[in-house]
Amino acid sequence: MIKRQAVKLIFVTGGVVSSLGKGILVSSLGLLLKCRGLRVTIQKFDPYINVDAGTMSPYQHGEVFVTDDGAETDLDLGHYERYLDVSTSQMNNVTTGRIYNSVIQKERRGDYLGATVQVVPHITDEIKARMLDLAHTGEYDVVMIEIGGTVGDIESLPFMEAMRQIIIERGRKNAINIHLTLLPYIKSAGEMKTKPTQYSVKTMLSIGIQPDILACRTERRMTKDLKKKISLFCNVEVDSVIESRDAETIYEVPLLLSKERLDEIVLEKLFLHAKDPYLNHWVDIVDRIKNPAEGKVKIGICGKYTEYQDAYKSIIEAFVHAGAGNKVKVELEWINAEHVERDGAEKYLKSLHGLLVAPGFGDRGVEGKIMAAEYARTKNVPFFGICLGMQVAVIEFARNVCDIKNADSTEFRPKTKAPVVHFLPGQREKTEKGGTMRLGAYPCRLKPGSLAHKIYGSEFIHERHRHRYEINNSFVEDLELNGMLFSGKSPDNHLMEIVEIPNHRFFIGCQFHPEYRSRVTTPHPLFQAFVKAARNFRNENQVHIPAEQAVLKQENK
Ligand code: GLN
């Protein structure tokens, strides 16, 4: 039993360049602390003015991660959930936009009683209040706070100032800063260079923050001498200069950081007492990821952001988890839907063991996705459609099996005569783009005996949503008479959540996003089952055979 101590805060900032993997560092340290029996959560502060990530293009910001309570957040929250195996919420992601929004609302209400409302103290006070929100719930021993952006950015200054004030107010034994920097290796000099790190720490010092721990992202091992040099010039004790080396898989990072004693150093600095860490299960998972006993399976992801894979972050990670769960390495082939549209499906899909049609918005590439779904259906190739991926599978089936020639979604063809997918009823009046989709976790009931029911092993499930459009119920009977089965529905039977084709080897589509709930230690059942189907398909027969049954009409009731 651990004696409860004052809540400790760990701020994590980044220097030199972006994309150093602050999210992975925080998640890994969070995991190490959790494995010592501490209750840990992670919060991310993003310096952009969007109120949330929901209105940003995936090209700008990668995937939008959705929490149970419907927050549209930064993709780092996905890492937090996957490593810590906890669910985050609206409170875990705060943007500059949200801070300003609330300060301006308070100003309009007259809450500031005639004061001139300023960045310091009003914006910084609002940020401090949010930074302490989770600490005040009483649910955590440690709250980790990742500050987005790079030190020196104009945008992140108010966050840095709020952090500085909290550290001084709470004292260094209750709040510390870990600064992540880059040690570039210069080939011609044959050396790792420390100057960027020195400048980055100088920038931190110029705004009043002395890092307590320096984590140095490197390609190579750091020598003791190098650590000493950084220690001396950056004013950080030598034992607190940590190597954060590139890893073969991001899931190995916690193990590498544990070897560097990062968690122990954090405990010492924060005067925290905790038991020794239990990491055996993690070691086992990393081993399974690195050494897949049953070879590789090739899964195609057909989507429109294929050249920018951060847009599909949670899907990629869910495949890593399900691969480890099935003892295989899932090799992803990125299939640009517009190329399928141009060249036909065969060219890109013929050697796959499974096809996933990805979520998405807008009509670009949709016809290619429909062609890809048709290929998988007629060739009996394991198929998995997520959100838009399920919608295109239904449109394809309506067109090519039910003979509803102009079947479409009103998202792409608002005036279509056959709106098999249409605008979510009850949302017609909402025209703003931000936060107006069907968002967050909703219950779903599975039809006993269906594939979905077998996969989940229970009748009621909760899954996270992010969409505006839905399957149009007036087409459901016709689709079912022709061999589709709506095996998951909202408990009131109004919304179609899962579709399958019982005569197919493995054909499943879901209106929700299962990828958001896949965790390292518990792969999502749908991904687990899909990868298993792909592995079996690979083992049985590499040839894509026609699904002669799939087009037969049959009763499924
Ligand atoms: N564009 C579709 C909708 O809004 C699908 C969304 C998605 O794939 N997340 O319903």
XYZ file of C-alpha atoms and ligand atoms in Angstrom:
567
model
C 0.000 0.000 0.000
C 1.469 3.348 -1.018
C 0.946 6.224 1.411
C -0.753 9.033 -0.495
C 1.466 12.076 -0.948
C 0.905 15.593 -2.313
C 0.143 15.605 -6.055
C 3.344 16.062 -8.025
C 3.545 17.884 -11.345
C 5.972 17.053 -14.115
C 6.171 19.558 -16.948
C 7.671 18.384 -20.206
C 8.907 20.891 -22.775
C 10.797 20.521 -26.022
C 13.668 22.375 -27.603
C 15.683 22.671 -30.831
C 13.158 21.135 -33.248
C 9.644 19.748 -33.187
C 8.816 16.046 -33.646
C 11.371 14.902 -31.085
C 8.823 12.580 -29.556
C 7.740 14.494 -26.475
C 4.457 12.572 -26.520
C 6.293 9.246 -26.452
C 8.667 10.459 -23.728
C 5.791 11.580 -21.498
C 3.794 8.410 -22.166
C 6.824 6.231 -21.441
C 7.663 7.982 -18.188
C 3.966 7.846 -17.280
C 4.007 4.103 -17.828
C 7.150 3.644 -15.705
C 5.549 5.576 -12.853
C 2.290 3.680 -13.250
C 4.184 0.377 -13.093
C 5.460 1.537 -9.716
C 1.911 1.740 -8.430
C 1.421 5.484 -8.842
C -1.779 6.973 -10.215
C -0.722 8.982 -13.239
C -2.413 11.126 -15.854
C -1.101 13.277 -18.682
C -2.353 16.598 -19.952
C -1.375 18.318 -23.188
C -1.322 22.074 -23.781
C -1.369 23.062 -27.440
C -0.419 26.581 -28.502
C -2.800 26.951 -31.468
C -5.904 29.144 -31.488
C -8.304 26.462 -32.683
C -10.536 25.637 -29.723
C -9.846 21.970 -30.407
C -8.159 19.834 -33.050
C -11.523 18.941 -34.617
C -11.489 21.661 -37.254
C -7.923 20.998 -38.401
C -7.041 19.104 -41.540
C -5.138 15.872 -40.945
C -2.459 17.341 -43.239
C -1.935 20.110 -40.677
C -2.001 18.188 -37.493
C -2.281 14.454 -38.088
C -5.104 12.415 -36.675
C -7.804 13.920 -34.491
C -8.032 11.668 -31.450
C -11.471 11.352 -29.832
C -12.025 10.673 -26.135
C -14.955 8.862 -24.486
C -16.543 12.175 -23.566
C -16.306 13.413 -27.147
C -13.285 15.744 -27.041
C -11.521 16.111 -30.388
C -7.900 16.192 -29.361
C -4.268 16.092 -30.333
C -2.978 12.686 -31.403
C -0.600 12.566 -28.428
C -3.595 11.756 -26.242
C -3.809 8.512 -28.175
C -0.285 7.658 -27.015
C -1.159 8.530 -23.425
C -4.142 6.180 -23.506
C -2.299 3.379 -25.277
C 0.674 3.383 -22.891
C -1.128 4.068 -19.627
C -4.228 2.033 -20.463
C -6.473 4.802 -19.131
C -9.130 6.922 -20.763
C -8.561 10.660 -21.064
C -11.204 13.389 -21.296
C -11.909 16.992 -22.260
C -9.681 18.073 -19.368
C -6.611 16.373 -20.813
C -6.178 18.619 -23.849
C -6.208 22.396 -23.589
C -5.493 24.799 -26.436
C -4.753 28.513 -26.534
C -8.110 28.868 -28.289
C -9.928 27.264 -25.383
C -8.111 29.483 -22.873
C -8.942 32.668 -24.782
C -12.500 31.510 -25.331
C -13.060 31.166 -21.633
C -11.262 34.413 -20.702
C -13.289 36.348 -23.282
C -16.540 34.813 -22.011
C -15.615 35.855 -18.476
C -14.783 39.350 -19.675
C -18.165 39.655 -21.423
C -19.921 38.503 -18.252
C -18.090 41.223 -16.336
C -16.222 38.760 -14.115
C -13.054 40.864 -14.170
C -14.776 43.793 -12.450
C -13.417 46.590 -14.594
C -9.832 45.317 -14.837
C -7.810 45.603 -18.025
C -7.757 41.993 -19.205
C -4.207 41.009 -20.153
C -2.078 38.034 -21.131
C -0.343 38.283 -17.751
C -2.092 37.673 -15.367
C -5.482 36.779 -16.883
C -4.469 34.382 -19.630
C -1.672 32.868 -17.522
C -4.021 32.495 -14.525
C -6.532 30.689 -16.714
C -3.758 28.374 -17.948
C -2.572 27.744 -14.373
C -6.110 26.874 -13.301
C -6.340 24.306 -16.136
C -2.909 22.920 -15.284
C -4.069 22.304 -11.729
C -7.557 21.006 -12.637
C -6.521 17.369 -12.788
C -4.304 17.699 -9.705
C -7.326 18.956 -7.783
C -9.519 15.959 -8.617
C -7.695 13.922 -5.969
C -7.500 11.011 -8.391
C -3.796 11.226 -9.164
C -0.405 11.077 -7.493
C 1.342 12.514 -10.535
C 0.037 14.825 -13.244
C 2.316 15.114 -16.247
C 1.903 18.198 -18.404
C 3.230 18.242 -21.945
C 3.579 21.685 -23.488
C 3.230 21.601 -27.253
C 5.608 23.435 -29.575
C 9.265 24.275 -29.028
C 10.750 26.652 -26.474
C 11.286 30.040 -28.089
C 8.003 29.936 -30.018
C 5.987 33.103 -29.447
C 2.805 31.047 -29.129
C 3.898 28.908 -26.214
C 5.213 31.754 -24.033
C 2.078 32.091 -21.867
C 2.195 28.339 -21.166
C 5.862 28.594 -20.215
C 5.130 31.512 -17.909
C 2.275 29.602 -16.241
C 4.612 26.632 -15.758
C 7.307 28.871 -14.266
C 4.835 30.333 -11.782
C 3.485 26.945 -10.752
C 6.987 25.555 -10.199
C 7.958 28.478 -7.975
C 4.644 28.483 -6.117
C 4.538 24.758 -5.422
C 8.274 24.366 -4.905
C 10.724 22.218 -6.806
C 10.006 19.159 -4.737
C 6.438 19.210 -6.019
C 6.875 20.394 -9.594
C 9.737 19.863 -12.022
C 10.596 20.461 -15.650
C 11.957 17.857 -18.026
C 13.319 19.378 -21.201
C 13.707 17.241 -24.317
C 16.343 18.356 -26.800
C 18.189 17.027 -29.812
C 21.808 15.955 -30.038
C 22.497 15.865 -33.754
C 25.260 13.585 -34.992
C 27.424 15.367 -37.562
C 28.910 12.761 -39.825
C 31.838 14.779 -41.182
C 32.909 15.656 -37.631
C 32.088 12.156 -36.379
C 30.535 13.772 -33.306
C 27.317 14.498 -31.534
C 26.888 18.231 -31.132
C 25.713 19.855 -27.916
C 25.358 23.465 -29.052
C 21.666 23.265 -30.026
C 20.935 21.831 -26.565
C 22.931 24.615 -24.901
C 20.993 27.271 -26.840
C 17.735 25.615 -26.054
C 18.475 25.583 -22.324
C 19.609 29.244 -22.553
C 16.213 30.086 -24.035
C 14.561 28.277 -21.131
C 16.739 30.213 -18.660
C 15.903 33.514 -20.345
C 12.245 32.958 -19.458
C 13.132 31.941 -15.938
C 13.008 28.156 -16.146
C 15.901 25.939 -15.165
C 15.270 22.403 -16.451
C 15.610 19.754 -13.732
C 16.184 16.916 -16.147
C 17.473 17.013 -19.720
C 16.421 14.217 -22.013
C 18.611 14.177 -25.107
C 17.243 12.583 -28.230
C 20.119 10.859 -29.997
C 20.805 8.303 -32.688
C 23.830 6.980 -30.810
C 24.944 6.144 -27.304
C 25.949 9.142 -25.194
C 29.300 8.854 -23.437
C 29.761 9.882 -19.823
C 31.982 12.741 -21.032
C 29.271 14.060 -23.277
C 26.807 13.976 -20.399
C 29.337 15.837 -18.226
C 29.814 18.516 -20.853
C 26.062 19.052 -21.216
C 25.684 19.048 -17.446
C 28.318 21.738 -17.031
C 27.041 24.040 -19.760
C 23.354 23.559 -19.122
C 23.384 23.712 -15.345
C 21.793 20.292 -14.906
C 23.310 17.624 -12.614
C 25.134 14.995 -14.631
C 22.894 12.177 -13.414
C 19.908 14.116 -14.666
C 21.193 14.241 -18.238
C 19.374 11.337 -19.822
C 19.883 9.649 -23.139
C 16.715 9.172 -25.158
C 17.910 7.029 -28.012
C 16.024 6.120 -31.196
C 14.302 2.786 -30.653
C 13.259 0.003 -33.003
C 9.664 0.408 -31.844
C 8.167 3.276 -29.860
C 7.042 0.704 -27.297
C 10.655 0.000 -26.414
C 11.224 3.584 -25.248
C 9.951 2.967 -21.678
C 12.455 0.114 -21.310
C 15.329 2.258 -22.588
C 14.363 5.128 -20.298
C 14.119 2.746 -17.372
C 17.711 1.675 -18.064
C 18.650 5.367 -17.945
C 16.922 5.492 -14.513
C 14.631 8.327 -15.604
C 11.805 7.228 -13.304
C 14.147 6.871 -10.327
C 15.567 10.347 -10.885
C 12.051 11.784 -11.095
C 11.086 10.081 -7.818
C 14.212 11.412 -6.102
C 13.636 14.961 -7.298
C 10.007 14.921 -6.266
C 10.625 13.148 -2.947
C 8.146 10.514 -4.060
C 8.073 7.050 -2.608
C 6.984 4.166 -4.764
C 7.586 0.463 -5.147
C 9.933 -1.092 -7.718
C 8.443 -1.139 -11.184
C 6.719 -4.209 -12.604
C 7.608 -4.260 -16.291
C 7.585 -7.948 -17.239
C 4.374 -7.710 -19.260
C 5.818 -4.779 -21.192
C 9.091 -6.605 -21.878
C 7.029 -9.489 -23.222
C 4.990 -7.265 -25.567
C 8.088 -5.515 -26.919
C 9.636 -8.916 -27.549
C 6.544 -10.034 -29.466
C 6.575 -6.832 -31.530
C 10.251 -7.191 -32.373
C 10.261 -10.941 -32.989
C 6.974 -12.010 -34.584
C 6.951 -15.820 -34.399
C 4.527 -16.288 -37.285
C 5.956 -13.998 -39.936
C 4.277 -11.125 -41.732
C 0.839 -10.317 -43.067
C 0.285 -7.649 -45.652
C -2.645 -5.332 -45.033
C -3.621 -2.523 -47.360
C -4.958 0.765 -46.053
C -6.972 2.534 -48.692
C -7.424 6.189 -47.887
C -6.825 9.679 -49.130
C -4.105 10.922 -46.768
C -1.788 8.005 -47.513
C 1.299 10.156 -48.012
C 0.862 11.598 -44.535
C 0.547 8.670 -42.181
C 0.140 10.638 -38.970
C -3.436 11.060 -40.198
C -3.983 7.381 -39.346
C -1.898 7.184 -36.167
C -4.300 5.178 -34.002
C -5.042 2.743 -36.838
C -1.331 2.116 -37.351
C -0.804 1.525 -33.640
C -3.896 -0.706 -33.379
C -2.270 -2.902 -36.052
C 0.951 -3.070 -34.025
C -1.056 -4.228 -30.980
C -3.118 -6.743 -32.966
C 0.021 -7.950 -34.755
C 1.661 -8.673 -31.391
C -1.586 -10.332 -30.294
C -1.447 -12.621 -33.358
C 2.341 -13.155 -33.298
C 2.753 -11.540 -36.699
C 4.189 -8.334 -38.027
C 1.528 -6.382 -39.871
C 3.074 -4.797 -42.924
C 0.954 -1.873 -44.027
C 0.632 -0.998 -47.697
C -0.629 2.494 -48.282
C -3.120 2.617 -51.133
C -4.101 6.008 -52.455
C -7.827 5.850 -53.217
C -7.431 8.210 -56.176
C -4.916 5.834 -57.747
C -7.401 2.972 -57.408
C -9.957 5.196 -59.110
C -7.509 5.852 -61.953
C -5.952 2.387 -62.432
C -8.471 -0.074 -61.004
C -8.270 -2.074 -57.765
C -6.463 -5.209 -58.992
C -3.141 -3.441 -59.513
C -2.873 -2.308 -55.880
C -4.762 -5.007 -54.026
C -3.792 -8.258 -55.642
C -1.151 -9.363 -53.153
C -2.859 -8.297 -49.928
C -3.969 -10.540 -47.088
C -6.491 -8.001 -45.910
C -7.898 -4.593 -46.838
C -8.874 -1.755 -44.538
C -10.827 1.134 -45.993
C -10.013 4.122 -43.842
C -12.153 6.849 -42.306
C -12.308 10.184 -44.079
C -14.252 13.253 -45.099
C -15.196 14.721 -48.473
C -15.622 13.086 -51.853
C -12.013 12.978 -53.068
C -11.056 9.361 -53.736
C -14.420 7.969 -52.667
C -15.049 6.122 -55.936
C -11.637 4.457 -55.513
C -12.598 3.335 -52.014
C -15.839 1.914 -53.385
C -13.848 -0.006 -56.016
C -11.484 -1.313 -53.347
C -14.429 -2.501 -51.207
C -15.931 -4.219 -54.248
C -12.648 -5.985 -54.926
C -12.402 -7.302 -51.360
C -16.051 -8.388 -51.357
C -15.995 -10.205 -54.674
C -12.530 -11.766 -54.195
C -13.275 -12.922 -50.673
C -10.351 -10.963 -49.225
C -10.652 -10.066 -45.509
C -12.200 -6.608 -45.330
C -12.473 -4.073 -42.556
C -14.158 -0.695 -43.084
C -14.014 2.053 -40.501
C -16.554 4.890 -40.493
C -16.361 6.194 -44.079
C -14.941 2.736 -44.848
C -18.192 1.144 -43.667
C -20.269 3.724 -45.534
C -18.522 2.995 -48.855
C -18.922 -0.760 -48.293
C -22.675 -0.255 -47.945
C -22.835 2.046 -50.986
C -20.906 -0.534 -53.029
C -23.193 -3.360 -51.924
C -26.281 -1.281 -52.686
C -24.999 -0.451 -56.164
C -23.581 -3.792 -57.206
C -25.627 -6.377 -55.308
C -28.982 -4.690 -54.668
C -28.808 -3.020 -58.081
C -29.519 0.450 -56.731
C -27.473 2.087 -59.462
C -27.121 5.606 -58.082
C -26.677 4.632 -54.440
C -24.563 7.303 -52.746
C -24.007 9.401 -49.642
C -25.486 12.867 -49.416
C -22.020 13.949 -48.244
C -20.756 13.452 -51.795
C -23.932 13.849 -53.845
C -26.436 15.913 -51.872
C -29.158 15.435 -54.495
C -28.737 11.683 -55.034
C -31.960 9.744 -55.671
C -30.667 6.873 -53.542
C -29.207 8.335 -50.315
C -28.045 5.062 -48.776
C -25.917 7.173 -46.440
C -27.398 10.457 -45.299
C -27.036 13.349 -42.893
C -27.472 12.328 -39.292
C -31.149 12.922 -38.489
C -31.653 15.622 -35.874
C -28.461 17.488 -36.808
C -29.785 19.333 -39.836
C -29.991 22.668 -38.042
C -26.318 22.598 -37.028
C -24.156 24.232 -39.658
C -21.048 25.132 -37.674
C -18.157 22.758 -38.267
C -16.579 22.733 -34.782
C -17.796 20.117 -32.308
C -21.044 19.389 -34.162
C -20.457 15.789 -35.206
C -21.637 12.688 -33.387
C -18.688 12.503 -31.025
C -17.536 10.257 -28.223
C -18.601 6.908 -26.816
C -22.061 5.493 -27.483
C -23.545 2.113 -26.621
C -24.224 -0.486 -29.294
C -26.081 -3.808 -29.132
C -24.758 -6.784 -31.067
C -26.905 -9.390 -32.728
C -26.421 -12.761 -30.997
C -24.684 -15.250 -33.264
C -23.224 -12.584 -35.558
C -19.512 -12.303 -36.327
C -19.359 -9.057 -34.321
C -20.949 -10.785 -31.340
C -18.438 -13.619 -31.566
C -15.530 -11.191 -31.824
C -16.533 -9.050 -28.862
C -17.894 -11.930 -26.786
C -20.624 -9.726 -25.319
C -23.916 -8.207 -26.364
C -23.329 -4.609 -25.313
C -20.303 -2.565 -26.297
C -19.287 1.100 -26.141
C -17.306 2.634 -28.963
C -16.181 6.126 -29.916
C -17.680 8.004 -32.835
C -16.742 10.921 -35.068
C -19.045 11.386 -38.033
C -21.953 13.369 -39.429
C -23.550 10.830 -41.734
C -25.374 7.551 -41.044
C -26.745 4.558 -42.907
C -30.251 5.424 -44.137
C -32.679 3.039 -42.437
C -35.076 2.965 -45.385
C -32.512 0.896 -47.314
C -31.678 -1.545 -44.523
C -34.336 -4.133 -45.376
C -33.300 -4.319 -49.023
C -29.604 -4.588 -48.064
C -30.363 -7.384 -45.590
C -32.524 -9.276 -48.071
C -29.519 -9.269 -50.373
C -27.054 -10.698 -47.880
C -25.752 -7.883 -45.680
C -26.284 -8.105 -41.968
C -26.555 -5.118 -39.659
C -25.153 -6.872 -36.636
C -24.603 -3.859 -34.398
C -27.214 -1.183 -33.755
C -27.795 1.588 -31.242
C -29.889 0.159 -28.366
C -33.009 1.930 -29.755
C -32.343 0.231 -33.129
C -32.236 3.593 -34.955
C -28.575 3.758 -35.870
C -26.681 1.105 -37.823
C -23.292 0.671 -36.140
C -21.830 -2.553 -37.572
C -22.354 -4.269 -40.888
C -21.090 -7.653 -42.037
C -21.516 -10.122 -44.895
C -22.009 -13.576 -43.368
C -21.133 -15.395 -46.592
C -17.780 -13.726 -46.825
C -14.524 -14.977 -45.287
C -14.310 -11.830 -43.130
C -16.181 -8.687 -44.034
C -16.964 -6.178 -41.353
C -17.552 -2.440 -41.241
C -18.207 -0.214 -38.269
C -19.560 3.303 -38.048
C -17.415 4.008 -34.982
C -13.640 4.187 -34.583
C -12.358 1.076 -32.808
C -8.759 2.253 -33.243
C -9.209 4.837 -30.473
C -9.692 2.079 -27.912
C -6.864 -0.238 -28.836
C -4.232 -0.455 -26.101
C -0.755 -1.974 -26.137
C -1.689 -4.584 -23.549
C -5.239 -5.157 -24.862
C -5.489 -5.028 -28.656
C -8.923 -4.058 -29.927
C -11.075 -7.169 -30.622
C -11.985 -6.051 -34.171
C -8.344 -5.414 -35.134
C -7.325 -8.637 -33.409
C -9.949 -10.614 -35.372
C -9.171 -8.880 -38.671
C -5.431 -9.563 -38.391
C -6.230 -13.157 -37.455
C -8.433 -13.478 -40.550
C -5.644 -12.017 -42.682
C -3.123 -14.429 -41.143
C -5.421 -17.390 -41.816
C -5.993 -16.188 -45.358
C -2.233 -15.988 -45.879
C -1.771 -19.473 -44.420
C -4.573 -21.053 -46.462
C -4.164 -19.583 -49.862
C -2.436 -16.552 -51.291
C -4.729 -16.325 -54.292
C -7.711 -14.023 -54.332
C -10.671 -16.206 -55.205
C -14.100 -14.963 -56.181
C -16.722 -14.927 -53.449
C -19.372 -16.701 -55.456
C -21.625 -16.803 -52.377
C -21.384 -13.167 -51.487
C -23.640 -11.987 -54.264
C -26.331 -14.601 -53.688
C -29.555 -13.261 -52.310
C -30.471 -14.663 -48.947
C -32.559 -14.027 -45.887
C -30.549 -13.046 -42.866
C -33.243 -12.460 -40.348
N -17.427 11.591 -43.640
C -18.177 10.576 -42.979
C -19.185 11.158 -42.004
O -19.072 12.289 -41.596
C -17.268 9.591 -42.275
C -16.483 10.203 -41.159
C -15.343 9.358 -40.713
O -14.872 8.479 -41.451
N -14.836 9.637 -39.556
O -20.090 10.469 -41.606
